[in-house]
PDB file of C-alpha atoms in Angstrom:
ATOM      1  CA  UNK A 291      50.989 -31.693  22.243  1.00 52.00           C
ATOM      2  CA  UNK A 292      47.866 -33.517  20.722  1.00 56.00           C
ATOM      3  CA  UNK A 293      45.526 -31.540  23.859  1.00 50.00           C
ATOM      4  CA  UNK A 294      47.366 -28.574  22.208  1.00 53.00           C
ATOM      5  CA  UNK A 295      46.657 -28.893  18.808  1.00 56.00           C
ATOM      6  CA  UNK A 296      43.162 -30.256  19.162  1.00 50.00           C
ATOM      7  CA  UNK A 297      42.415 -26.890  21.499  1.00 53.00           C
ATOM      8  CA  UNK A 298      43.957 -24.707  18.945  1.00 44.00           C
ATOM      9  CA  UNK A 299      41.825 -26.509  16.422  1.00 43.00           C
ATOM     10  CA  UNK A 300      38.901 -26.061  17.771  1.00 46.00           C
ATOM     11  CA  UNK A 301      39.377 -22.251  18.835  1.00 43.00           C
ATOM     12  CA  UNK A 302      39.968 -21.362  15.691  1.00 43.00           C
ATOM     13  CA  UNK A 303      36.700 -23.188  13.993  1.00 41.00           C
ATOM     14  CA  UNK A 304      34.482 -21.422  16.702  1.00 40.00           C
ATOM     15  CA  UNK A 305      36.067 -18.037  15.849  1.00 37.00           C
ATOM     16  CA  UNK A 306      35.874 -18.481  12.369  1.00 39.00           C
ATOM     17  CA  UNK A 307      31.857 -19.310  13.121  1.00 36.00           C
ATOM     18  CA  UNK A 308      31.659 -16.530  14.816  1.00 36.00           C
ATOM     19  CA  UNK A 309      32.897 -14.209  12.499  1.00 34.00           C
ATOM     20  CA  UNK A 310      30.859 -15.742   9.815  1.00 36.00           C
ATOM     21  CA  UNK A 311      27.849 -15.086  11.814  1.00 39.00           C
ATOM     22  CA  UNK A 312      28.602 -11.555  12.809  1.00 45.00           C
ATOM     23  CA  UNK A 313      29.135 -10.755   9.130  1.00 45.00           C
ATOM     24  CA  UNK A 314      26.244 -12.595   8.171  1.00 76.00           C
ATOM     25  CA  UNK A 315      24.390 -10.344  10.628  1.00 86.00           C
ATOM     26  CA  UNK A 316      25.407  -7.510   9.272  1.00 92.00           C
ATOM     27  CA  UNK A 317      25.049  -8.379   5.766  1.00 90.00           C
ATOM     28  CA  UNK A 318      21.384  -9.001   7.053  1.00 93.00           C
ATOM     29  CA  UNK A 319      20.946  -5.675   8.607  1.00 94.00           C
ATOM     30  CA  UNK A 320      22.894  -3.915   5.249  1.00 95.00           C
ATOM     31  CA  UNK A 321      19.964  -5.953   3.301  1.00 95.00           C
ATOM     32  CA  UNK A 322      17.129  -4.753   5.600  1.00 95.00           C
ATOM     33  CA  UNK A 323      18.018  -1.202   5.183  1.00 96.00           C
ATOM     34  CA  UNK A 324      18.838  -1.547   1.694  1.00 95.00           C
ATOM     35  CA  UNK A 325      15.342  -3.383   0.778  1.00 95.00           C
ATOM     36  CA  UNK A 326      13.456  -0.528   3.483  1.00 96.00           C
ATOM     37  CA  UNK A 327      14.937   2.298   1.057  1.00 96.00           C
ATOM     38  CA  UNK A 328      13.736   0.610  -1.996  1.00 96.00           C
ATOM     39  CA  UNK A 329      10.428   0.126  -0.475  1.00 96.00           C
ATOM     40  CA  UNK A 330      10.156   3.329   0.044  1.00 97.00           C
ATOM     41  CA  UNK A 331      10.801   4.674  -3.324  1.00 95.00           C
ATOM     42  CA  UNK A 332       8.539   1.964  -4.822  1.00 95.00           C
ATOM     43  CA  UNK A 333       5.672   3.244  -2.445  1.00 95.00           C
ATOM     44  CA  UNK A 334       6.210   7.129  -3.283  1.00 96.00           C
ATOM     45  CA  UNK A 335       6.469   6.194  -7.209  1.00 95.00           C
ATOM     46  CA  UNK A 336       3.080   4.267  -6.879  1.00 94.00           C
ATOM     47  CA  UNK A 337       1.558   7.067  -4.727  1.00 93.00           C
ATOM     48  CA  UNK A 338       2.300   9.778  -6.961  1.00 95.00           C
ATOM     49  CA  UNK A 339       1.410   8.129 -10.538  1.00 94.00           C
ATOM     50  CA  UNK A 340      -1.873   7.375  -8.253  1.00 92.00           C
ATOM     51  CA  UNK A 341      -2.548  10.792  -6.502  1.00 92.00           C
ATOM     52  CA  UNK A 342      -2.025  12.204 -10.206  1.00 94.00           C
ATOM     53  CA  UNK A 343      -4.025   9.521 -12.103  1.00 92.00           C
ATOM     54  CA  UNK A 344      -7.188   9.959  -9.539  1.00 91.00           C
ATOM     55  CA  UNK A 345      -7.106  13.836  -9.809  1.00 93.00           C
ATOM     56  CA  UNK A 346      -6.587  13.605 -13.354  1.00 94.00           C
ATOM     57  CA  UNK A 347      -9.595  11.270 -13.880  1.00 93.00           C
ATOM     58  CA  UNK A 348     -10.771   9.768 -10.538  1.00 92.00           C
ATOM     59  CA  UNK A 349     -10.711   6.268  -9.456  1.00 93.00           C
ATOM     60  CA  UNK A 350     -11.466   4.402 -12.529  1.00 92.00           C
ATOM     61  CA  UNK A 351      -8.548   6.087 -14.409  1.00 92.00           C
ATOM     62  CA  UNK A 352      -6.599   5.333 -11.152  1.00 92.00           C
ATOM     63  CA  UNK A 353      -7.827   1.577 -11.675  1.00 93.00           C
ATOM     64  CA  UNK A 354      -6.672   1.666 -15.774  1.00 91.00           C
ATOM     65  CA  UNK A 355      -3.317   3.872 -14.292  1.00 90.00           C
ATOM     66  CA  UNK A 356      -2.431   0.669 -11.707  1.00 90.00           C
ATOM     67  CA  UNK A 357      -3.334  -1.858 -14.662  1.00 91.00           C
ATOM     68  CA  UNK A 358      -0.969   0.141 -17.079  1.00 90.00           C
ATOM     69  CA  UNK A 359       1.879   1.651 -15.275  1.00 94.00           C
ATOM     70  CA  UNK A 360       2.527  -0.261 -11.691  1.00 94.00           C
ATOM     71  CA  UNK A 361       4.334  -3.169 -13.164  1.00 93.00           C
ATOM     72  CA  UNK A 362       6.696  -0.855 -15.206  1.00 94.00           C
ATOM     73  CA  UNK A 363       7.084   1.499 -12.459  1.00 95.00           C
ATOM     74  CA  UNK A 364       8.378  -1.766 -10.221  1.00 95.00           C
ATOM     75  CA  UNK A 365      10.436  -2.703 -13.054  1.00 94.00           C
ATOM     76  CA  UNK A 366      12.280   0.392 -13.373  1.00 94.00           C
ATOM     77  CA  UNK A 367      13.005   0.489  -9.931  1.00 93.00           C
ATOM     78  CA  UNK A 368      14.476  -2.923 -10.030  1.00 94.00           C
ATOM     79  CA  UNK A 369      16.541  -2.030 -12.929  1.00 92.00           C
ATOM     80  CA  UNK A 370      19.089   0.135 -10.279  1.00 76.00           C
ATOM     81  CA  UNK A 371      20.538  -2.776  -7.664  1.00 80.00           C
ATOM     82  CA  UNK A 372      20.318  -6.308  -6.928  1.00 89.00           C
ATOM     83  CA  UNK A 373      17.482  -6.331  -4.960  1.00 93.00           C
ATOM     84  CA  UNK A 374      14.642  -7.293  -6.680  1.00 96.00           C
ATOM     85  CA  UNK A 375      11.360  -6.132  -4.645  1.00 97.00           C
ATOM     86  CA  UNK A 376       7.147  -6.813  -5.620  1.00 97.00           C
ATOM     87  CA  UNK A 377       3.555  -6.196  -4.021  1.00 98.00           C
ATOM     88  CA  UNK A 378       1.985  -9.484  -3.133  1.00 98.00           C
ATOM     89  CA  UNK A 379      -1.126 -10.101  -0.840  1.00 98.00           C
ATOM     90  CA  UNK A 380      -2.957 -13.284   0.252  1.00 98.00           C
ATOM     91  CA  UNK A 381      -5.932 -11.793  -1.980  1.00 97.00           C
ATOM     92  CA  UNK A 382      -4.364 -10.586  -4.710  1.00 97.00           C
ATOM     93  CA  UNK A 383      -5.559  -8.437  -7.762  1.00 96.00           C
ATOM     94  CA  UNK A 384      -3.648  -9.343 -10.829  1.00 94.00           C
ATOM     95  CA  UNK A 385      -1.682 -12.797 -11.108  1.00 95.00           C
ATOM     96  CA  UNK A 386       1.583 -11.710 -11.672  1.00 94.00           C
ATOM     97  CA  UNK A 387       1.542 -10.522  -7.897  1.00 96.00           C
ATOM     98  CA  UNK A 388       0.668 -13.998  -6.405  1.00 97.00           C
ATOM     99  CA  UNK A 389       2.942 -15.187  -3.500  1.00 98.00           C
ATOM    100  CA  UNK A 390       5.513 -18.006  -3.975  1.00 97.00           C
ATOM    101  CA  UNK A 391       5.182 -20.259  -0.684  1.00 97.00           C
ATOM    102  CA  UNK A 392       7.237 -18.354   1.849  1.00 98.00           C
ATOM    103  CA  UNK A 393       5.354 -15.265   0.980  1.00 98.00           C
ATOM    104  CA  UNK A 394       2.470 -16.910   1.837  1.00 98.00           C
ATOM    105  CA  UNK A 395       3.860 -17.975   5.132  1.00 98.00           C
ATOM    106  CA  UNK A 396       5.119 -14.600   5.817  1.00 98.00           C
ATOM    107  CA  UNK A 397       1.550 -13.110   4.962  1.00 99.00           C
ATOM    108  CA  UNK A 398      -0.342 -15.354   7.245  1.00 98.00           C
ATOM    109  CA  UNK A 399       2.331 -14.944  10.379  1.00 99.00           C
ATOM    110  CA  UNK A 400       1.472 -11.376   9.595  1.00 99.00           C
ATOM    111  CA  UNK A 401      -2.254 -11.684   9.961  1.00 98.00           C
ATOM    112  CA  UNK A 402      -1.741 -13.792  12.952  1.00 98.00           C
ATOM    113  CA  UNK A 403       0.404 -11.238  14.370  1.00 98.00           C
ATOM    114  CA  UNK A 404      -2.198  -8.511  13.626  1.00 98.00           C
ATOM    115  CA  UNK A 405      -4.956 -10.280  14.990  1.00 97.00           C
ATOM    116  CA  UNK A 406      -2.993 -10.455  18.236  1.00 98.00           C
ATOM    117  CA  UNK A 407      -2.574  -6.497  18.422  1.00 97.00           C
ATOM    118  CA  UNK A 408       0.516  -6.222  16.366  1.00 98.00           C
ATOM    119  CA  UNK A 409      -0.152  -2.913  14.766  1.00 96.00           C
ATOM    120  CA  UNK A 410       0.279  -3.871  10.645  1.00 97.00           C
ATOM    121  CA  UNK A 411       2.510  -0.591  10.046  1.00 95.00           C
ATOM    122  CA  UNK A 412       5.210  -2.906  12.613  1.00 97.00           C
ATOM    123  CA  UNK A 413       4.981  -5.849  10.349  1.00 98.00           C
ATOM    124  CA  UNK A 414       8.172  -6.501   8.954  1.00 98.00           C
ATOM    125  CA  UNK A 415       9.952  -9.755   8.683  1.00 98.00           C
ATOM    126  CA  UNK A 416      14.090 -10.018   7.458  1.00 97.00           C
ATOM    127  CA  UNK A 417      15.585 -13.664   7.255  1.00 96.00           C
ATOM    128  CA  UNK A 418      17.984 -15.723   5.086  1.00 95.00           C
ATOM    129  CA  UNK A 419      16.380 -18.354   2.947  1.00 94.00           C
ATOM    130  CA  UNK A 420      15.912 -19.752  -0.020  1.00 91.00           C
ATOM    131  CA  UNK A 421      14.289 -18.656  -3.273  1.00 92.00           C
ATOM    132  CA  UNK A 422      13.710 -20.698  -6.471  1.00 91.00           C
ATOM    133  CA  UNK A 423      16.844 -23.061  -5.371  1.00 91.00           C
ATOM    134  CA  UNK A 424      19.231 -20.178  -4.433  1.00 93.00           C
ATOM    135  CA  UNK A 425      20.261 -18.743  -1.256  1.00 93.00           C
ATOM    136  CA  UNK A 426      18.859 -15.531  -0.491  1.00 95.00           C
ATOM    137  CA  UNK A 427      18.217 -12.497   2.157  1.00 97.00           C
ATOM    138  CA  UNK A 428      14.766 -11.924   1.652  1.00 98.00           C
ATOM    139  CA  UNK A 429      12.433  -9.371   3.610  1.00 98.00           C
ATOM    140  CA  UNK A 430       8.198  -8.109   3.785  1.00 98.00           C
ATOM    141  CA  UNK A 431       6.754  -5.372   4.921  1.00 98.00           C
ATOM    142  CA  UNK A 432       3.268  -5.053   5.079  1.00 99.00           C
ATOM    143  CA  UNK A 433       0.733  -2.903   3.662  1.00 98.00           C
ATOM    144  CA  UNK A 434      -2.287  -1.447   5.950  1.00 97.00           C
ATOM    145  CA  UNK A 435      -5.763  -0.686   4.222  1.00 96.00           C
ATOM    146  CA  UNK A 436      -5.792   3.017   4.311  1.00 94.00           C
ATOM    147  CA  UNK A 437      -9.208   5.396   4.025  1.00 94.00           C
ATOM    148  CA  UNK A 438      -7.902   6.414  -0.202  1.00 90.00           C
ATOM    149  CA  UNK A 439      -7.668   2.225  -0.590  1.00 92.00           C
ATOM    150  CA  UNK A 440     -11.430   1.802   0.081  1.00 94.00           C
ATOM    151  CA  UNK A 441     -12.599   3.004  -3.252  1.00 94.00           C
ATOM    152  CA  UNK A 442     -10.665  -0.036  -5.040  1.00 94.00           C
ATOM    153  CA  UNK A 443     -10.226  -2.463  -2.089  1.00 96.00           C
ATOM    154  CA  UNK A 444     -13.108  -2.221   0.239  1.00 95.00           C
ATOM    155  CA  UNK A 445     -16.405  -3.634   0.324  1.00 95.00           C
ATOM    156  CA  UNK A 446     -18.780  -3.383  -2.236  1.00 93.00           C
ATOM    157  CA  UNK A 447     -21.000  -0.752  -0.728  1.00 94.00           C
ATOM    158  CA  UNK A 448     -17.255   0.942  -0.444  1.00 94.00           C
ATOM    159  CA  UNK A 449     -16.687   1.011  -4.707  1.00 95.00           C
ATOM    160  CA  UNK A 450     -18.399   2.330  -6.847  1.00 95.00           C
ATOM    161  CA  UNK A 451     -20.402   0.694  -9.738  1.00 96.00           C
ATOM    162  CA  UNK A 452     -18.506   2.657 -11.985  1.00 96.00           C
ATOM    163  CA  UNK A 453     -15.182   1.380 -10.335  1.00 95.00           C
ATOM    164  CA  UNK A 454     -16.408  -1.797  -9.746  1.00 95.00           C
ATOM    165  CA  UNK A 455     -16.802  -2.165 -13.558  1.00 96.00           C
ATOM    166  CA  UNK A 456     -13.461  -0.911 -14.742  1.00 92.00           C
ATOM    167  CA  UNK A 457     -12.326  -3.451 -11.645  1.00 95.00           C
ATOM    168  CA  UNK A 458     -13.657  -6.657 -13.548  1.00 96.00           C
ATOM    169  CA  UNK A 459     -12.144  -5.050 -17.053  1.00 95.00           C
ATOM    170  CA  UNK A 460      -8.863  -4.838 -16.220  1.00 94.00           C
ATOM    171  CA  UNK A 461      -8.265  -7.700 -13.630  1.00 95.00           C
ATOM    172  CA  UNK A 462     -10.654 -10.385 -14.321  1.00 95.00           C
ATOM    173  CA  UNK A 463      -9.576 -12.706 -11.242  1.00 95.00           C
ATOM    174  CA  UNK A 464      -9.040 -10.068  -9.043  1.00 96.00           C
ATOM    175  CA  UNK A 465      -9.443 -11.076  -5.326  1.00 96.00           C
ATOM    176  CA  UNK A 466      -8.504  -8.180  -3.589  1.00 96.00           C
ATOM    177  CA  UNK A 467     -11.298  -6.411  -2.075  1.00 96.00           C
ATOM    178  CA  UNK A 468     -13.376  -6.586   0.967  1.00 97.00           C
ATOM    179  CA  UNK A 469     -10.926  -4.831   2.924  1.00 97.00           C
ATOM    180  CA  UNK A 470     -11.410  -3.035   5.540  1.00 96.00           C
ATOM    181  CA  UNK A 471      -9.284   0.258   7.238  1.00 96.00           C
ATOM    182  CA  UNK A 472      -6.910  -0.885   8.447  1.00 95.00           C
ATOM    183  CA  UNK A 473      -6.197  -4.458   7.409  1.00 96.00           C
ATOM    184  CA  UNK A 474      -3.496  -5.601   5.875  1.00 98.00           C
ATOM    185  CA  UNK A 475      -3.681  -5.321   1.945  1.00 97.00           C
ATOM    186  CA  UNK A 476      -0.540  -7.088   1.307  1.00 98.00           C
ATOM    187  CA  UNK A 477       3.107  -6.479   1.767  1.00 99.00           C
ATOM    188  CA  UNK A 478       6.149  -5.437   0.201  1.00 98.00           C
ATOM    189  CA  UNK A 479       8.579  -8.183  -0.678  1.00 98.00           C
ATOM    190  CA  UNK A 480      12.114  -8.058  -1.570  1.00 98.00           C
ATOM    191  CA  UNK A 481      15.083  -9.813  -2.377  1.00 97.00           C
ATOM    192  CA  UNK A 482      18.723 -10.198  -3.373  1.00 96.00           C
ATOM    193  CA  UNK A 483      19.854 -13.861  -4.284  1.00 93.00           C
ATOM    194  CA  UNK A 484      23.724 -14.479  -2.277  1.00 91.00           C
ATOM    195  CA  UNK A 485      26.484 -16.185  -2.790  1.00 73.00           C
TER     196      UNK A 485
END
């Protein structure tokens, strides 16, 4: 009878385990969908405000537009669901996109990864952590250096004086240039804190 009860006991913690992990799984996958959507209507708001700013008035209104507008754009789409999502890069332009710590780990696995042939449109990383104390799912996707990013972010013989100019005005600590085509700029990152 004690065999018995110690079996049953035991089956049932492992299924219960293993149920928890399947839904955690899926809860996971739910999240990484979720967060890829968002990312992708952050990236078309910030394309288009950009595309329109730069024909409007070229790069350096595209340079005052980013300054301006990005952080309210990103704002407004966080205002819809739980998942909170930024732009953050190793070399960042203003402050207020600095990594936390497991950004920063995330960023430099990615450069590791792209250094070993990993093309940088693939980088994506999805896991369950923690984030200022709380549990969270948390996921990055990176951003490659494309040819229209080379006027803002590439080397100097790559921006303009002009640019270069309205650069230092608006983002005195900016770090985020040198870049070249195809690097990776920085990444996506989103989150939703769980219970």
């Amino acid at each position: 009878m004690k065999f018995y009860s110690a079996s049953l006991l035991i089956s049932t913690v492992v299924l219960c385990l293993a149920c928890t992990v399947q839904a955690t799984d899926q809860d996971l996958q739910r999240f990484s969908q979720h967060s890829q959507e968002k990312i992708k209507t952050l990236a078309g708001a910030l394309k288009q405000t950009l595309v329109a700013s730069m024909q409007a008035g070229g790069p350096t209104a595209a340079v005052a537009t980013c300054n301006l507008q990005a952080a309210a754009i990103t704002a407004g789409i966080n205002l819809d669901t739980e998942l909170q999502i930024k732009r953050t890069s190793l070399k960042y332009r203003n402050p207020a996109n600095q990594p936390d710590a497991w950004e920063r780990d995330i960023l430099q696995k990615f450069s590791q990864q792209a250094a070993s042939g990993v093309a940088v449109s693939q980088l994506v990383h999805t896991e369950k952590t923690l984030k200022d104390g709380q549990t969270a799912y948390r996921l990055m996707r990176a951003i490659p250096v494309g040819p229209a990013c080379l006027t803002c972010h590439g080397s100097d013989s790559d921006i303009p004086p002009t640019v270069s100019e309205h650069i230092q005005k608006y983002y005195p600590q900016d770090q985020a240039r040198g870049y070249a085509l195809g690097d990776i700029r920085g990444a996506f990152s989103v989150w939703q804190t769980i219970e």
